[in-house]
Every structure is written in C-alpha cells, then in structure tokens.
Coordinates of C-alpha atoms in Angstrom, one line a residue:
X836 CA 0.0 0.0 0.0
X837 CA 1.3 3.5 -0.9
X838 CA 2.3 5.4 2.2
X839 CA 0.4 8.7 2.6
X840 CA 2.4 11.8 1.9
X841 CA 1.8 13.2 5.4
X842 CA 3.8 10.2 6.7
X843 CA 6.7 10.7 4.2
X844 CA 9.6 12.9 5.5
X845 CA 9.7 16.5 4.2
X846 CA 13.0 15.9 2.5
X847 CA 11.5 13.1 0.4
X848 CA 8.5 15.2 -0.7
X849 CA 10.8 18.0 -1.7
X850 CA 13.0 15.5 -3.7
X851 CA 9.9 14.3 -5.5
X852 CA 8.9 17.8 -6.5
X853 CA 12.4 18.6 -7.8
X854 CA 12.5 15.3 -9.7
X855 CA 9.1 16.1 -11.3
X856 CA 10.2 19.7 -12.3
X857 CA 13.5 18.3 -13.7
X858 CA 11.6 15.7 -15.8
X859 CA 9.3 18.4 -17.2
X860 CA 12.2 20.6 -18.0
X861 CA 14.0 17.8 -19.7
X862 CA 10.9 17.0 -21.8
X863 CA 10.6 20.7 -22.7
X864 CA 14.3 20.9 -23.8
X865 CA 13.9 17.7 -25.8
X866 CA 10.9 19.1 -27.6
X867 CA 12.6 22.4 -28.2
X868 CA 15.6 20.5 -29.6
X869 CA 13.4 18.6 -32.0
X870 CA 11.8 21.8 -33.2
X871 CA 15.1 23.4 -33.7
X872 CA 16.4 20.5 -35.8
X873 CA 13.1 20.4 -37.8
X874 CA 13.0 24.2 -38.5
X875 CA 15.6 24.2 -41.4
X876 CA 13.4 21.6 -43.2
X877 CA 10.2 23.5 -42.4
X878 CA 11.5 26.7 -43.8
X879 CA 13.6 25.2 -46.6
X880 CA 14.0 27.4 -49.7
X881 CA 16.8 28.5 -52.0
X882 CA 19.5 29.9 -49.7
X883 CA 20.8 33.4 -50.1
X884 CA 24.2 33.4 -51.8
X885 CA 27.1 34.0 -49.5
X886 CA 29.4 35.1 -52.3
X887 CA 29.1 37.5 -55.3
X888 CA 28.3 34.6 -57.7
X889 CA 28.7 30.9 -58.2
X890 CA 29.2 30.1 -61.9
X891 CA 27.8 26.6 -62.6
X892 CA 30.0 24.0 -64.2
X893 CA 29.3 20.4 -65.1
X894 CA 32.8 19.1 -64.3
X895 CA 33.3 18.7 -60.6
X896 CA 37.1 18.9 -60.9
X897 CA 38.4 21.8 -58.9
X898 CA 34.8 22.9 -58.1
X899 CA 32.5 23.2 -55.1
X900 CA 29.0 21.8 -55.1
X901 CA 26.4 24.5 -54.2
X902 CA 22.6 24.3 -54.6
X903 CA 22.4 21.9 -57.5
X904 CA 25.5 22.8 -59.5
X905 CA 29.2 22.8 -59.0
X906 CA 30.8 26.2 -58.8
X907 CA 33.8 27.4 -60.8
X908 CA 36.6 29.2 -59.0
X909 CA 35.4 32.9 -59.0
X910 CA 38.8 33.9 -60.3
X911 CA 38.1 32.0 -63.5
X912 CA 34.7 33.6 -64.2
X913 CA 34.3 35.4 -67.5
X914 CA 31.7 37.6 -69.2
X915 CA 30.2 34.8 -71.2
X916 CA 29.2 33.0 -67.9
X917 CA 26.6 35.8 -67.4
X918 CA 25.5 36.3 -71.0
X919 CA 22.9 35.0 -73.4
X920 CA 22.0 36.2 -76.9
X921 CA 19.1 35.7 -79.3
X922 CA 16.0 36.2 -77.1
X923 CA 14.9 38.8 -79.7
X924 CA 14.5 36.1 -82.4
X925 CA 10.9 34.8 -83.0
X926 CA 10.5 31.0 -82.5
X927 CA 8.8 28.5 -84.6
X928 CA 5.2 27.8 -83.3
X929 CA 4.2 25.2 -85.9
X930 CA 3.5 22.4 -83.4
X931 CA 0.3 20.8 -81.9
X932 CA -0.1 23.4 -79.1
X933 CA 1.0 26.5 -81.2
X934 CA 3.6 27.8 -78.8
X935 CA 7.3 27.6 -78.0
X936 CA 9.0 28.5 -74.7
X937 CA 12.6 29.6 -74.8
X938 CA 14.0 29.4 -71.3
X939 CA 17.0 31.3 -70.0
X940 CA 17.9 29.7 -66.8
X941 CA 21.0 28.3 -65.2
X942 CA 21.3 25.8 -68.1
X943 CA 21.7 28.7 -70.5
X944 CA 23.5 31.2 -68.2
X945 CA 25.8 29.4 -65.8
X946 CA 26.2 32.6 -63.8
X947 CA 22.6 32.4 -62.7
X948 CA 23.4 29.6 -60.3
X949 CA 22.4 30.5 -56.7
X950 CA 21.0 33.9 -57.8
X951 CA 17.3 32.7 -57.7
X952 CA 16.1 34.3 -60.9
X953 CA 15.5 33.3 -64.6
X954 CA 13.7 34.4 -67.7
X955 CA 11.8 32.9 -70.6
X956 CA 10.4 34.1 -74.0
X957 CA 7.1 32.6 -75.1
X958 CA 5.9 32.7 -78.7
X959 CA 2.3 32.0 -79.6
X960 CA 0.8 31.2 -83.0
X961 CA -2.3 33.2 -84.1
X962 CA -5.8 32.1 -83.3
X963 CA -5.3 29.7 -80.4
X964 CA -1.6 29.3 -79.7
X965 CA -1.5 27.8 -76.2
X966 CA 1.0 27.5 -73.4
X967 CA -0.9 24.5 -71.8
X968 CA -1.9 24.3 -68.2
X969 CA 1.3 23.8 -66.2
X970 CA 3.0 24.6 -62.9
X971 CA 6.5 25.8 -61.8
X972 CA 7.3 23.9 -58.6
X973 CA 10.1 26.2 -57.6
X974 CA 9.1 29.7 -58.8
X975 CA 6.5 32.4 -59.0
X976 CA 6.2 33.8 -62.5
X977 CA 5.6 37.4 -63.7
X978 CA 4.5 37.7 -67.3
X979 CA 4.9 40.8 -69.6
X980 CA 3.0 40.8 -72.9
X981 CA 4.9 42.7 -75.6
X982 CA 2.8 41.6 -78.7
X983 CA -0.7 40.2 -79.3
X984 CA -3.6 39.5 -77.0
X985 CA -3.4 36.7 -74.4
X986 CA -6.1 35.2 -72.2
X987 CA -4.2 34.0 -69.1
X988 CA -5.2 32.6 -65.7
X989 CA -4.4 30.3 -62.8
X990 CA -6.4 28.0 -60.5
X991 CA -6.2 28.2 -56.7
X992 CA -5.4 25.2 -54.6
X993 CA -8.0 22.7 -53.2
X994 CA -10.7 23.0 -52.1
X995 CA -11.6 26.3 -53.7
X996 CA -10.1 25.5 -57.1
X997 CA -11.1 29.1 -58.1
X998 CA -10.2 30.2 -61.6
X999 CA -8.6 33.7 -61.8
X1000 CA -8.3 35.0 -65.4
X1001 CA -7.5 38.2 -67.3
X1002 CA -7.1 39.3 -71.0
X1003 CA -3.8 40.9 -71.5
X1004 CA -2.6 43.4 -74.1
X1005 CA 0.9 44.7 -74.9
X1006 CA 2.4 46.3 -71.8
X1007 CA 0.2 44.4 -69.4
X1008 CA 1.7 42.3 -66.6
X1009 CA 0.3 39.3 -64.7
X1010 CA 1.6 37.2 -61.8
X1011 CA 1.2 33.4 -61.4
X1012 CA 1.9 32.3 -57.8
X1013 CA 4.4 29.5 -57.2
X1014 CA 3.1 26.0 -57.7
X1015 CA -0.3 26.9 -59.0
X1016 CA -1.6 25.6 -62.3
X1017 CA -1.7 28.3 -64.9
X1018 CA -1.9 28.9 -68.7
X1019 CA -1.6 31.5 -71.5
X1020 CA -3.8 31.4 -74.6
X1021 CA -3.6 33.6 -77.7
X1022 CA -7.1 34.9 -78.5
X1023 CA -5.9 37.3 -81.2
X1024 CA -5.5 36.7 -84.9
X1025 CA -1.8 37.7 -84.9
X1026 CA 1.3 36.3 -83.4
X1027 CA 1.8 37.0 -79.7
X1028 CA 5.0 37.3 -77.6
X1029 CA 5.5 37.5 -73.9
X1030 CA 8.4 37.5 -71.5
X1031 CA 8.3 35.8 -68.1
X1032 CA 10.5 36.4 -65.1
X1033 CA 10.8 33.5 -62.6
X1034 CA 12.0 33.5 -59.0
X1035 CA 14.4 30.6 -59.4
X1036 CA 17.5 29.9 -61.4
X1037 CA 15.8 26.5 -62.1
X1038 CA 12.0 26.9 -61.8
X1039 CA 11.1 23.6 -63.3
X1040 CA 7.9 23.0 -65.2
X1041 CA 5.2 20.3 -65.0
X1042 CA 2.8 20.3 -67.9
X1043 CA -0.4 18.7 -66.6
X1044 CA -1.5 16.7 -69.6
X1045 CA 2.0 15.5 -70.4
X1046 CA 2.6 14.4 -66.8
X1047 CA -0.7 12.6 -66.4
X1048 CA -1.2 11.0 -69.8
X1049 CA 2.3 11.0 -71.2
X1050 CA 4.3 9.7 -68.2
X1051 CA 7.0 7.1 -68.7
X1052 CA 6.1 4.4 -67.9
X1053 CA 2.4 5.1 -68.3
X1054 CA 0.2 5.5 -65.2
X1055 CA -2.2 2.5 -64.8
X1056 CA -5.3 3.3 -67.0
X1057 CA -7.6 2.0 -64.2
X1058 CA -6.3 4.7 -61.9
X1059 CA -6.9 7.4 -64.4
X1060 CA -10.4 6.1 -65.3
X1061 CA -11.4 6.5 -61.6
X1062 CA -9.6 9.8 -61.1
X1063 CA -11.0 11.5 -64.2
X1064 CA -14.3 9.5 -64.4
X1065 CA -13.6 8.7 -68.1
X1066 CA -14.2 5.6 -70.2
X1067 CA -11.1 3.3 -70.3
X1068 CA -10.9 3.6 -74.1
X1069 CA -10.7 7.4 -73.8
X1070 CA -7.9 7.1 -71.3
X1071 CA -6.0 4.6 -73.5
X1072 CA -6.4 6.9 -76.5
X1073 CA -5.1 9.9 -74.5
X1074 CA -2.1 7.9 -73.3
X1075 CA -1.3 6.8 -76.9
X1076 CA -1.1 10.5 -78.1
X1077 CA 2.2 12.3 -78.4
X1078 CA 2.2 15.1 -75.8
X1079 CA 4.2 17.9 -77.3
X1080 CA 6.9 19.4 -75.0
X1081 CA 6.8 23.1 -75.9
X1082 CA 9.6 24.0 -73.5

C-alpha cells in the first residue's frame, strides 16, 4: 500500500517535487531541440548566396558543389558566364499546341546559379496558340506581354479551385503564384509574344496533360479512369497520343 504523503519525511517530498520539475524541464528541452532540428526543413528554400556569384560547371574537378551545381573558381569567371544572346529572335510555333517557350535559366547562363532568378520568352501562334496548363514547382512567374492578346489565368489550390483570369494586351503584366496551375492562350489573330521572369534559377515545369497522360512508364489506366471519371478507351487513347513538350 502506498504510504500517505503526510507520513513521508519532508525531504522526500521535496525530492519528488524537484524530480518532477526536472523531468518536465527535460521534456521541454527535448521538444525544443526537435523543433530546432526540424526548422531548417520546415523553412527550406533557395538559400541566399554568400558570395558574389557561383558560376555553374558540369565538371566537378576543382569545383565546389552549391545548390544543385558545381561552382567554378570565381577567379576563372568570364563575361560569357553571365551572357545569353538571341532572345529577340521569334521561335517556330508550328507544333500541336501552337507555342514555344525559350528558357533562359542556369542551363543557358551558368552565372545564374544560386541567384534565384531566370527568364523565358514565349511565342504564340495566331488564333489559339496555347501554353498549356502547367506549374512551376520552384518559382513564382511574372509575365509581360509585348505583342498580341493573351487570355491568361491560374487555378487556386484545393478545395476552392477558383479560376482567376485576365485578358492581357501589350504592356500588361500578370503574376502566377508559385506552384499553381496556370496557362496562357492567344485569343488574337496575330502572333503573340510574352516574356516571363521567374523567381528561381531553375524553376522547373510540369505540364499537366504531359505528366498525367504522357508519363514514362504510363500510369495504370484504371487509376486514371477512376480519377477523371472517363471511359477506359478514352484514357488509353489519350495515353497513346504524343504530348508535345513546348519547353
């Protein structure tokens, strides 16, 4: 039988109290330590550069690996590492979607590595040239129309899935938040051209139709039948199409 506290010596009671407080403090410190360790992952993003630049190289020899690319010795950097030419040249839009995206990211300008910014030119064919619904997993996009008329928009995340759209004319600017599905569609009868700035040196792109129906290997048709509530023959037909990569 447990001895009543009033029969336990005062020193023993005080020892119990101290032990209890110590255990609570230990648990608090342990929880705080776990949160401290987890915080870098919870707030993970492209780190701010700690040097003037980090010119990307493919050969790791004599290089340092930083944020996806090896860095050239800064003393060996040259002007061409920060240079790209030809963004003024119209691209061929004779393809199934009627658009072509010309990216200018770290793959084209090695000096963009770690700087968290990139650019793209988008050319649209008349009467329906489309940059199909897609997302950029690592970047917000800001679009400037310089020629033509574009119907643009994005869809908010679940559960609202609200469509936000606008018709843009030369000089107009529109923002597509990071990770949200968005598109641009030429509603004019002339060519259209737009330039996009993106908040990553490697923003990535996931074109929805290509990813869902053109994956390699293909997604199980039964899964897509249930997800899209489509006939299985329709799904198989969609999977057999060639999904044009306009990037």
